[in-house]
Amino acid sequence: MRLDRFLSLHGFSSRKQAKKIVRDGRIQIDGEVCFDYTRSIDGNNKVFFDGKEIENLPYATLMMNKPEGYQSSMIDERYPSVMNLVPESYRKRVRLVGRLDNDTTGLLLLTDNGILNSRLANPKHGVPKTYEVYVNHILHPDLIEKCKQPLDIGRGDIAHVDELEILDESHARITVHEGKYHEIKRIFGKFNYDVLSLKRVRFGPLSLGELKLGECRLLTEEEYDSLLDLVHLQKKDQL
Ligand code: URA
């Protein structure tokens, strides 16, 4: 990646400002001042701005615990965008991996790895996603058997439930892998339940864990590698 792009992606400045910063001699690479903004940077280079190291991650992938009332979009529209919750240094860099409804909470992924993003979002890869759901009346145990069949959820869509567990009277955990529009609300709606609250707790191999509502964190290297594995991407192809 070119140095000017690297700098602007790391939230330092626009591409034009990045060029100026380089020409002004404020960037050091591996111990030497670099005046060439077209210079190529890879994951092994140590880049310093005014003597302070810039974290050189080849890719940034973040997990957010999305609160209610935020919209899965890049800009504010009817509701504030989830991007308001992303640390500034990553805001320009990452894109959303799929969407959650405005009133859904929980695990939302963001990445700047375009190939990974499109594979994770592609139903062909069937990434399992697990949700915890509260509904408006008591869940009948028959539902578990019923959800083992393909479910006609309207508008020509058939949903497939991987697993349904009833955790409490009106509280369930459900796993699906297709990502159809309003899928969980439509599955429960089919059986005359209204979803009162919906939280995504797992996305493929990742779980939300103790991440607080409204917070974001970078994936660990292990977590990132597990996503690459899931969609058959080689780490070496991603550098
Ligand atoms: N299913 C829904 O109905 N809403 C979501 O936000 C995610 C899955």
Short mmCIF file of C-alpha atoms and ligand atoms in Angstrom, two decimals:
data_model
loop_
_atom_site.label_atom_id
_atom_site.label_comp_id
_atom_site.label_asym_id
_atom_site.label_seq_id
_atom_site.Cartn_x
_atom_site.Cartn_y
_atom_site.Cartn_z
CA MET A 1 0.00 0.00 0.00
CA ARG A 2 1.26 3.49 -0.83
CA LEU A 3 2.45 5.62 2.09
CA ASP A 4 -0.07 8.46 1.47
CA ARG A 5 -2.94 5.94 1.46
CA PHE A 6 -1.56 4.23 4.55
CA LEU A 7 -1.51 7.57 6.40
CA SER A 8 -5.00 8.60 5.40
CA LEU A 9 -6.39 5.16 6.25
CA HIS A 10 -4.84 5.41 9.67
CA GLY A 11 -6.97 8.48 10.24
CA PHE A 12 -4.13 10.98 10.13
CA SER A 13 -5.34 13.25 7.39
CA SER A 14 -6.77 13.38 3.91
CA ARG A 15 -4.61 11.96 1.13
CA LYS A 16 -3.59 15.56 0.19
CA GLN A 17 -2.60 16.40 3.77
CA ALA A 18 -0.80 13.05 4.03
CA LYS A 19 1.42 14.04 1.09
CA LYS A 20 2.29 17.34 2.81
CA ILE A 21 3.14 15.56 6.07
CA VAL A 22 5.55 13.31 4.14
CA ARG A 23 7.12 16.19 2.17
CA ASP A 24 7.62 18.07 5.46
CA GLY A 25 9.78 15.19 6.69
CA ARG A 26 7.51 14.21 9.58
CA ILE A 27 7.41 10.52 8.64
CA GLN A 28 10.11 8.00 9.46
CA ILE A 29 10.10 4.46 8.12
CA ASP A 30 12.30 1.88 9.81
CA GLY A 31 14.41 4.60 11.38
CA GLU A 32 14.84 6.83 8.30
CA VAL A 33 12.98 9.97 7.30
CA CYS A 34 10.93 9.30 4.17
CA PHE A 35 10.04 12.14 1.78
CA ASP A 36 8.44 9.90 -0.85
CA TYR A 37 4.68 9.58 -0.37
CA THR A 38 4.47 6.96 -3.15
CA ARG A 39 6.68 4.58 -1.22
CA SER A 40 5.16 1.17 -0.65
CA ILE A 41 4.43 0.03 2.93
CA ASP A 42 3.78 -3.49 4.10
CA GLY A 43 2.99 -5.11 7.44
CA ASN A 44 6.71 -5.37 8.34
CA ASN A 45 7.51 -1.65 8.15
CA LYS A 46 7.67 0.46 11.30
CA VAL A 47 6.19 3.86 10.53
CA PHE A 48 6.59 6.88 12.85
CA PHE A 49 4.78 10.23 12.73
CA ASP A 50 6.61 13.01 14.62
CA GLY A 51 8.54 10.26 16.42
CA LYS A 52 5.45 8.32 17.52
CA GLU A 53 4.84 4.87 16.08
CA ILE A 54 1.71 4.35 13.99
CA GLU A 55 0.23 0.94 14.62
CA ASN A 56 0.79 -0.83 11.32
CA LEU A 57 -1.98 -3.38 11.02
CA PRO A 58 -2.30 -4.85 7.55
CA TYR A 59 -6.05 -5.04 8.14
CA ALA A 60 -8.32 -3.60 10.76
CA THR A 61 -11.31 -5.69 11.82
CA LEU A 62 -13.41 -4.54 14.74
CA MET A 63 -16.22 -5.98 16.76
CA MET A 64 -18.87 -3.66 18.19
CA ASN A 65 -21.60 -4.24 20.74
CA LYS A 66 -24.23 -2.20 18.94
CA PRO A 67 -26.74 -0.41 21.14
CA GLU A 68 -30.38 0.19 20.24
CA GLY A 69 -31.20 3.39 18.39
CA TYR A 70 -28.14 3.28 16.12
CA GLN A 71 -28.38 2.60 12.44
CA SER A 72 -26.18 0.13 10.51
CA SER A 73 -25.14 2.70 7.91
CA MET A 74 -22.03 4.70 7.14
CA ILE A 75 -23.72 8.08 7.73
CA ASP A 76 -26.36 9.48 10.09
CA GLU A 77 -29.84 9.24 8.62
CA ARG A 78 -33.01 8.82 10.67
CA TYR A 79 -30.91 7.47 13.52
CA PRO A 80 -27.25 8.15 14.29
CA SER A 81 -24.89 5.86 12.40
CA VAL A 82 -22.98 3.14 14.27
CA MET A 83 -19.84 4.77 12.81
CA ASN A 84 -20.16 7.38 15.60
CA LEU A 85 -19.13 4.59 17.98
CA VAL A 86 -16.02 3.57 16.03
CA PRO A 87 -12.73 5.04 17.33
CA GLU A 88 -11.79 7.96 15.09
CA SER A 89 -8.57 6.37 13.88
CA TYR A 90 -10.55 3.52 12.24
CA ARG A 91 -13.64 5.44 11.13
CA LYS A 92 -12.45 6.18 7.61
CA ARG A 93 -10.98 2.77 7.21
CA VAL A 94 -13.64 0.19 7.95
CA ARG A 95 -16.97 -0.83 6.40
CA LEU A 96 -19.88 -2.68 7.97
CA VAL A 97 -20.17 -6.44 7.52
CA GLY A 98 -23.92 -6.80 7.03
CA ARG A 99 -26.49 -4.97 9.13
CA LEU A 100 -28.49 -5.17 12.32
CA ASP A 101 -31.88 -3.48 12.69
CA ASN A 102 -31.99 -0.15 14.54
CA ASP A 103 -33.58 -1.83 17.54
CA THR A 104 -31.24 -4.87 17.53
CA THR A 105 -28.22 -4.91 19.84
CA GLY A 106 -25.05 -6.98 19.87
CA LEU A 107 -22.24 -8.16 17.69
CA LEU A 108 -21.60 -6.09 14.59
CA LEU A 109 -18.40 -6.53 12.59
CA LEU A 110 -16.50 -3.86 10.69
CA THR A 111 -13.52 -4.45 8.46
CA ASP A 112 -11.38 -2.82 5.81
CA ASN A 113 -10.69 -6.18 4.19
CA GLY A 114 -13.06 -6.02 1.21
CA ILE A 115 -12.65 -9.67 0.19
CA LEU A 116 -13.29 -10.89 3.71
CA ASN A 117 -16.30 -8.59 3.97
CA SER A 118 -17.94 -9.80 0.78
CA ARG A 119 -17.34 -13.45 1.64
CA LEU A 120 -18.75 -13.09 5.16
CA ALA A 121 -21.83 -11.36 3.78
CA ASN A 122 -22.33 -13.88 0.97
CA PRO A 123 -25.08 -16.42 1.85
CA LYS A 124 -23.04 -19.00 -0.10
CA HIS A 125 -20.62 -19.12 2.84
CA GLY A 126 -23.52 -19.68 5.26
CA VAL A 127 -21.89 -17.98 8.26
CA PRO A 128 -23.90 -18.99 11.37
CA LYS A 129 -25.20 -16.13 13.52
CA THR A 130 -26.72 -16.62 16.95
CA TYR A 131 -29.28 -14.31 18.55
CA GLU A 132 -30.92 -14.08 21.94
CA VAL A 133 -34.56 -13.17 21.66
CA TYR A 134 -37.29 -12.09 24.07
CA VAL A 135 -40.85 -12.47 22.75
CA ASN A 136 -44.21 -11.19 23.95
CA HIS A 137 -45.65 -14.46 25.30
CA ILE A 138 -44.68 -17.91 26.51
CA LEU A 139 -42.70 -19.98 24.00
CA HIS A 140 -44.33 -23.33 23.29
CA PRO A 141 -41.85 -26.26 23.36
CA ASP A 142 -43.38 -27.48 20.02
CA LEU A 143 -41.59 -24.60 18.39
CA ILE A 144 -38.28 -26.49 18.57
CA GLU A 145 -39.65 -29.31 16.38
CA LYS A 146 -41.41 -26.88 14.05
CA CYS A 147 -38.20 -24.94 13.47
CA LYS A 148 -36.46 -28.09 12.23
CA GLN A 149 -38.48 -27.74 9.00
CA PRO A 150 -37.88 -25.09 6.32
CA LEU A 151 -40.10 -22.14 7.23
CA ASP A 152 -42.06 -20.04 4.78
CA ILE A 153 -41.61 -16.54 6.23
CA GLY A 154 -43.42 -14.71 3.43
CA ARG A 155 -42.41 -12.68 0.38
CA GLY A 156 -41.14 -15.87 -1.23
CA ASP A 157 -38.48 -16.42 1.48
CA ILE A 158 -37.82 -19.78 3.11
CA ALA A 159 -35.81 -19.66 6.35
CA HIS A 160 -33.75 -22.50 7.81
CA VAL A 161 -33.11 -22.56 11.55
CA ASP A 162 -29.87 -24.31 12.56
CA GLU A 163 -30.80 -24.46 16.22
CA LEU A 164 -33.44 -23.16 18.61
CA GLU A 165 -33.13 -23.38 22.39
CA ILE A 166 -35.79 -22.16 24.76
CA LEU A 167 -33.90 -20.60 27.66
CA ASP A 168 -36.83 -19.38 29.70
CA GLU A 169 -40.58 -18.75 29.30
CA SER A 170 -40.25 -16.09 26.64
CA HIS A 171 -36.49 -16.11 26.08
CA ALA A 172 -34.79 -18.14 23.34
CA ARG A 173 -31.47 -18.57 21.55
CA ILE A 174 -31.63 -19.12 17.81
CA THR A 175 -28.98 -19.74 15.14
CA VAL A 176 -29.46 -19.08 11.43
CA HIS A 177 -26.97 -18.86 8.59
CA GLU A 178 -28.65 -17.06 5.71
CA GLY A 179 -29.08 -13.44 6.79
CA LYS A 180 -32.44 -12.70 5.20
CA TYR A 181 -34.07 -9.32 5.78
CA HIS A 182 -35.59 -9.19 9.32
CA GLU A 183 -35.10 -12.95 9.42
CA ILE A 184 -35.47 -13.54 13.15
CA LYS A 185 -38.48 -11.25 13.58
CA ARG A 186 -40.16 -12.96 10.62
CA ILE A 187 -39.42 -16.47 11.96
CA PHE A 188 -41.02 -15.68 15.32
CA GLY A 189 -43.77 -13.64 13.62
CA LYS A 190 -44.75 -16.75 11.66
CA PHE A 191 -45.72 -18.35 14.98
CA ASN A 192 -47.50 -15.19 16.19
CA TYR A 193 -44.77 -13.96 18.49
CA ASP A 194 -43.61 -10.37 18.50
CA VAL A 195 -39.89 -9.94 19.14
CA LEU A 196 -39.49 -7.55 22.08
CA SER A 197 -35.72 -7.55 22.08
CA LEU A 198 -33.06 -9.05 19.86
CA LYS A 199 -29.35 -9.33 20.53
CA ARG A 200 -26.72 -10.97 18.30
CA VAL A 201 -24.32 -12.90 20.53
CA ARG A 202 -22.28 -14.85 17.98
CA PHE A 203 -21.03 -14.31 14.46
CA GLY A 204 -19.33 -17.41 13.03
CA PRO A 205 -16.48 -18.28 15.43
CA LEU A 206 -16.71 -14.94 17.30
CA SER A 207 -18.68 -14.27 20.43
CA LEU A 208 -19.61 -10.96 21.95
CA GLY A 209 -18.25 -11.93 25.36
CA GLU A 210 -17.98 -9.11 27.89
CA LEU A 211 -17.78 -6.24 25.38
CA LYS A 212 -19.88 -3.42 26.82
CA LEU A 213 -22.83 -1.91 24.96
CA GLY A 214 -21.63 0.85 22.64
CA GLU A 215 -17.99 -0.28 22.76
CA CYS A 216 -15.72 -1.45 19.96
CA ARG A 217 -12.52 -3.47 19.98
CA LEU A 218 -10.05 -4.81 17.43
CA LEU A 219 -10.21 -8.55 16.90
CA THR A 220 -7.27 -10.51 18.26
CA GLU A 221 -5.03 -12.10 15.65
CA GLU A 222 -6.51 -15.49 16.54
CA GLU A 223 -10.07 -14.23 16.04
CA TYR A 224 -9.13 -12.60 12.74
CA ASP A 225 -7.47 -15.81 11.50
CA SER A 226 -10.56 -17.81 12.47
CA LEU A 227 -12.68 -15.55 10.21
CA LEU A 228 -10.24 -16.00 7.31
CA ASP A 229 -10.40 -19.79 7.82
CA LEU A 230 -14.18 -19.74 7.91
CA VAL A 231 -14.41 -18.25 4.40
CA HIS A 232 -11.35 -20.09 3.03
CA LEU A 233 -9.01 -17.12 2.76
CA GLN A 234 -5.29 -17.58 3.20
CA LYS A 235 -3.53 -15.15 5.49
CA LYS A 236 -0.64 -14.73 3.03
CA ASP A 237 -3.10 -13.54 0.34
CA GLN A 238 -4.32 -10.81 2.68
CA LEU A 239 -1.04 -9.00 3.21
N1 URA B 1 -33.02 -10.65 12.20
C1 URA B 1 -33.82 -9.58 12.46
O1 URA B 1 -35.03 -9.69 12.41
N2 URA B 1 -33.21 -8.41 12.78
C2 URA B 1 -31.86 -8.25 12.88
O2 URA B 1 -31.37 -7.16 13.20
C3 URA B 1 -31.06 -9.38 12.60
C4 URA B 1 -31.66 -10.57 12.27
#
